[in-house]
Amino acid sequence: AVVDGLPEASAWDVAAFGRQKLEDAFGEMVLTVFSPAQAALLEGKTSRRHTVREILQMVRDPKHNVYVFNPDFFKNESAGQLATMPQWLHMPDGQRLLTLGGPRAGTQFHAHGAAFLTLLAGHKRWYLHRPGVFPEASVRAIHREVSDWEAEVLPGLGDSAPFGCVQRTGETMFVPDVWPHATINLDETIGVAWQRYQNAHSTCPFGEDFFCL
């Protein structure tokens, strides 16, 4: 599901997330970064840490394919006031995260609790499977970049292909509980996510696939 107009309705300070303002206000803040496969294989855990200033430089360098999906940013008091979650979007045990990355950055297929992601700049392509449906060909490519999967695996999936859509600036994407999904940036993006890490349901009753292991 896609919701439009959330930043305006919630009076978010969207301008504060521009590259220059972000660097001026939070350039020395240290955040973790990861590569596309780490979301699936390491549950997003990473020891790679850089300042916001360094990250903003890296996302425009083709040699780096780094992605920020980090809750620490909004623990800063000033940052936390930039994009407060409206009550109607609040989820128990949810966590607010900053998402940032250059072209081709994103996450390989993974699953977790229900989540929202609002794009404040850029475009992001999404792929989603229903729970219990995850092709073996995609499992074998889960350690690779999403762009490789798109080029080499997706064309041969046929009826097993995931749902897909492109999220635009200002839109909020909702991902249901335990739905496997992958993302890839079409250009430089920055956004705000609200996510539950714990599943409300088990994937196993839906089918014995990769996310039931």
Short mmCIF file of C-alpha atoms in Angstrom, two decimals:
data_model
loop_
_atom_site.label_atom_id
_atom_site.label_comp_id
_atom_site.label_asym_id
_atom_site.label_seq_id
_atom_site.Cartn_x
_atom_site.Cartn_y
_atom_site.Cartn_z
CA ALA A 1 0.00 0.00 0.00
CA VAL A 2 1.16 3.54 -0.75
CA VAL A 3 0.14 6.66 1.22
CA ASP A 4 0.72 10.13 -0.22
CA GLY A 5 1.28 13.41 1.62
CA LEU A 6 2.46 12.13 5.01
CA PRO A 7 5.36 14.65 5.44
CA GLU A 8 3.06 17.61 4.83
CA ALA A 9 0.20 16.25 6.96
CA SER A 10 2.61 15.62 9.84
CA ALA A 11 4.45 18.96 9.49
CA TRP A 12 7.86 17.35 8.98
CA ASP A 13 10.82 19.65 8.34
CA VAL A 14 11.58 18.14 4.93
CA ALA A 15 14.08 20.88 4.03
CA ALA A 16 16.27 19.83 6.97
CA PHE A 17 16.94 16.52 5.19
CA GLY A 18 18.56 18.23 2.20
CA ARG A 19 22.21 17.29 1.68
CA GLN A 20 23.73 20.59 2.78
CA LYS A 21 21.50 21.14 5.78
CA LEU A 22 21.95 17.56 6.89
CA GLU A 23 25.73 17.90 6.69
CA ASP A 24 25.76 21.29 8.42
CA ALA A 25 23.63 20.13 11.34
CA PHE A 26 24.69 16.48 11.74
CA GLY A 27 27.91 16.07 9.74
CA GLU A 28 29.91 14.67 12.67
CA MET A 29 27.25 12.19 13.79
CA VAL A 30 28.44 8.60 13.32
CA LEU A 31 26.05 6.07 11.76
CA THR A 32 26.37 2.46 10.60
CA VAL A 33 26.22 1.56 6.91
CA PHE A 34 25.79 -1.78 5.16
CA SER A 35 25.69 -3.40 1.76
CA PRO A 36 22.53 -4.84 0.10
CA ALA A 37 23.13 -8.47 1.14
CA GLN A 38 23.74 -7.71 4.83
CA ALA A 39 20.05 -7.10 5.48
CA ALA A 40 19.25 -10.67 4.47
CA LEU A 41 22.33 -12.56 5.63
CA LEU A 42 23.31 -10.63 8.76
CA GLU A 43 19.95 -9.10 9.74
CA GLY A 44 21.35 -5.67 8.97
CA LYS A 45 24.13 -6.03 11.56
CA THR A 46 27.34 -4.27 10.58
CA SER A 47 30.46 -2.82 12.18
CA ARG A 48 31.02 -0.28 9.40
CA ARG A 49 30.64 3.20 10.86
CA HIS A 50 31.10 6.59 9.21
CA THR A 51 30.14 10.18 9.89
CA VAL A 52 27.16 11.66 8.09
CA ARG A 53 29.59 13.88 6.17
CA GLU A 54 31.55 10.84 4.97
CA ILE A 55 28.39 8.96 4.07
CA LEU A 56 27.07 11.84 1.97
CA GLN A 57 30.34 11.76 0.02
CA MET A 58 30.25 7.97 -0.36
CA VAL A 59 26.74 7.80 -1.79
CA ARG A 60 27.90 9.86 -4.78
CA ASP A 61 30.98 7.71 -5.37
CA PRO A 62 30.25 4.76 -7.74
CA LYS A 63 32.93 2.69 -5.98
CA HIS A 64 30.79 2.60 -2.84
CA ASN A 65 27.39 0.97 -2.63
CA VAL A 66 26.49 1.81 0.96
CA TYR A 67 23.09 2.09 2.54
CA VAL A 68 22.00 3.68 5.81
CA PHE A 69 19.05 2.22 7.69
CA ASN A 70 19.77 3.45 11.16
CA PRO A 71 17.78 4.19 14.35
CA ASP A 72 20.56 6.15 16.06
CA PHE A 73 20.01 9.30 14.02
CA PHE A 74 16.63 10.04 15.61
CA LYS A 75 17.94 9.41 19.13
CA ASN A 76 19.56 12.83 18.78
CA GLU A 77 17.15 15.35 20.33
CA SER A 78 17.37 17.84 17.44
CA ALA A 79 17.03 15.14 14.77
CA GLY A 80 14.10 13.59 16.60
CA GLN A 81 12.07 16.78 16.19
CA LEU A 82 12.46 16.87 12.40
CA ALA A 83 10.03 14.06 11.62
CA THR A 84 7.75 13.02 14.47
CA MET A 85 5.54 10.03 13.82
CA PRO A 86 1.80 10.82 13.81
CA GLN A 87 -0.30 8.89 16.28
CA TRP A 88 -2.29 7.16 13.55
CA LEU A 89 0.96 5.66 12.19
CA HIS A 90 2.34 4.62 15.56
CA MET A 91 3.02 0.90 16.01
CA PRO A 92 3.80 -0.70 19.39
CA ASP A 93 7.47 -1.73 19.61
CA GLY A 94 8.18 0.22 16.42
CA GLN A 95 11.40 2.10 15.81
CA ARG A 96 12.07 5.20 13.71
CA LEU A 97 15.01 5.02 11.31
CA LEU A 98 16.89 7.21 8.84
CA THR A 99 17.33 5.68 5.39
CA LEU A 100 19.91 7.09 2.99
CA GLY A 101 21.76 5.77 -0.06
CA GLY A 102 22.92 6.40 -3.60
CA PRO A 103 21.86 4.76 -6.87
CA ARG A 104 21.79 0.91 -6.67
CA ALA A 105 21.88 0.97 -2.86
CA GLY A 106 19.18 -0.85 -0.97
CA THR A 107 18.50 -4.20 0.65
CA GLN A 108 18.30 -7.78 -0.55
CA PHE A 109 15.22 -9.83 0.31
CA HIS A 110 14.47 -9.98 4.02
CA ALA A 111 11.40 -10.04 6.27
CA HIS A 112 10.39 -8.47 9.60
CA GLY A 113 7.39 -6.93 11.30
CA ALA A 114 5.12 -4.36 9.69
CA ALA A 115 6.88 -1.22 8.44
CA PHE A 116 6.39 2.14 6.75
CA LEU A 117 8.99 4.05 4.74
CA THR A 118 8.52 7.63 3.57
CA LEU A 119 10.77 8.95 0.81
CA LEU A 120 11.77 12.59 1.20
CA ALA A 121 13.92 12.61 -1.96
CA GLY A 122 14.56 10.25 -4.86
CA HIS A 123 12.95 7.10 -6.23
CA LYS A 124 13.09 3.53 -4.90
CA ARG A 125 12.01 0.28 -6.57
CA TRP A 126 10.36 -2.32 -4.35
CA TYR A 127 9.88 -6.07 -4.78
CA LEU A 128 7.54 -7.97 -2.44
CA HIS A 129 6.51 -11.62 -2.03
CA ARG A 130 3.57 -12.93 -0.09
CA PRO A 131 4.60 -14.88 3.02
CA GLY A 132 5.61 -18.44 2.18
CA VAL A 133 6.48 -17.65 -1.43
CA PHE A 134 10.17 -17.20 -2.15
CA PRO A 135 11.73 -18.81 -5.26
CA GLU A 136 14.81 -21.00 -4.94
CA ALA A 137 16.52 -19.01 -7.68
CA SER A 138 16.24 -15.87 -5.54
CA VAL A 139 17.60 -17.71 -2.49
CA ARG A 140 20.75 -18.60 -4.45
CA ALA A 141 21.28 -14.92 -5.32
CA ILE A 142 20.55 -13.42 -1.92
CA HIS A 143 24.24 -12.70 -1.26
CA ARG A 144 24.48 -10.56 -4.40
CA GLU A 145 23.42 -7.00 -5.20
CA VAL A 146 19.77 -6.41 -6.06
CA SER A 147 20.81 -5.08 -9.49
CA ASP A 148 22.44 -8.45 -10.26
CA TRP A 149 19.28 -10.27 -9.17
CA GLU A 150 17.19 -7.98 -11.39
CA ALA A 151 19.35 -8.66 -14.43
CA GLU A 152 20.00 -12.39 -14.02
CA VAL A 153 17.24 -13.93 -11.90
CA LEU A 154 14.07 -11.86 -12.17
CA PRO A 155 13.53 -12.36 -15.94
CA GLY A 156 13.33 -16.14 -15.46
CA LEU A 157 10.98 -16.24 -12.46
CA GLY A 158 7.78 -16.24 -14.50
CA ASP A 159 4.72 -16.74 -12.28
CA SER A 160 7.01 -16.79 -9.21
CA ALA A 161 8.09 -13.19 -9.74
CA PRO A 162 7.42 -10.78 -6.86
CA PHE A 163 5.11 -7.79 -6.93
CA GLY A 164 6.98 -4.65 -7.92
CA CYS A 165 6.48 -0.88 -7.82
CA VAL A 166 8.44 2.38 -7.84
CA GLN A 167 8.11 4.69 -4.84
CA ARG A 168 8.39 8.41 -5.56
CA THR A 169 9.36 11.41 -3.44
CA GLY A 170 6.69 12.18 -0.83
CA GLU A 171 5.13 8.72 -0.91
CA THR A 172 4.96 6.34 2.05
CA MET A 173 5.26 2.61 1.40
CA PHE A 174 3.63 0.12 3.77
CA VAL A 175 5.10 -3.38 4.05
CA PRO A 176 2.85 -5.92 5.80
CA ASP A 177 4.11 -8.17 8.57
CA VAL A 178 6.51 -10.96 7.42
CA TRP A 179 6.32 -10.09 3.71
CA PRO A 180 9.76 -10.73 2.14
CA HIS A 181 10.89 -7.63 0.28
CA ALA A 182 13.88 -6.08 -1.44
CA THR A 183 14.61 -2.49 -2.45
CA ILE A 184 16.96 -0.72 -4.83
CA ASN A 185 17.45 3.02 -5.24
CA LEU A 186 16.98 4.40 -8.74
CA ASP A 187 18.80 7.57 -7.69
CA GLU A 188 20.01 9.13 -4.46
CA THR A 189 17.36 8.78 -1.77
CA ILE A 190 16.72 9.84 1.78
CA GLY A 191 13.76 8.86 3.87
CA VAL A 192 12.25 8.07 7.24
CA ALA A 193 11.11 4.58 8.24
CA TRP A 194 9.00 3.24 11.10
CA GLN A 195 9.47 -0.47 11.61
CA ARG A 196 8.69 -3.35 13.93
CA TYR A 197 11.63 -5.77 14.11
CA GLN A 198 9.62 -8.56 15.71
CA ASN A 199 7.16 -10.45 13.54
CA ALA A 200 3.56 -10.57 14.71
CA HIS A 201 3.10 -13.84 12.81
CA SER A 202 5.25 -16.84 11.94
CA THR A 203 6.06 -17.32 8.26
CA CYS A 204 6.11 -21.11 8.61
CA PRO A 205 2.35 -21.79 8.31
CA PHE A 206 2.44 -20.11 4.89
CA GLY A 207 5.04 -22.49 3.42
CA GLU A 208 8.47 -24.02 3.98
CA ASP A 209 10.54 -21.36 2.26
CA PHE A 210 13.81 -19.54 3.02
CA PHE A 211 12.20 -17.27 5.64
CA CYS A 212 10.89 -20.25 7.60
CA LEU A 213 14.38 -21.71 8.19
#
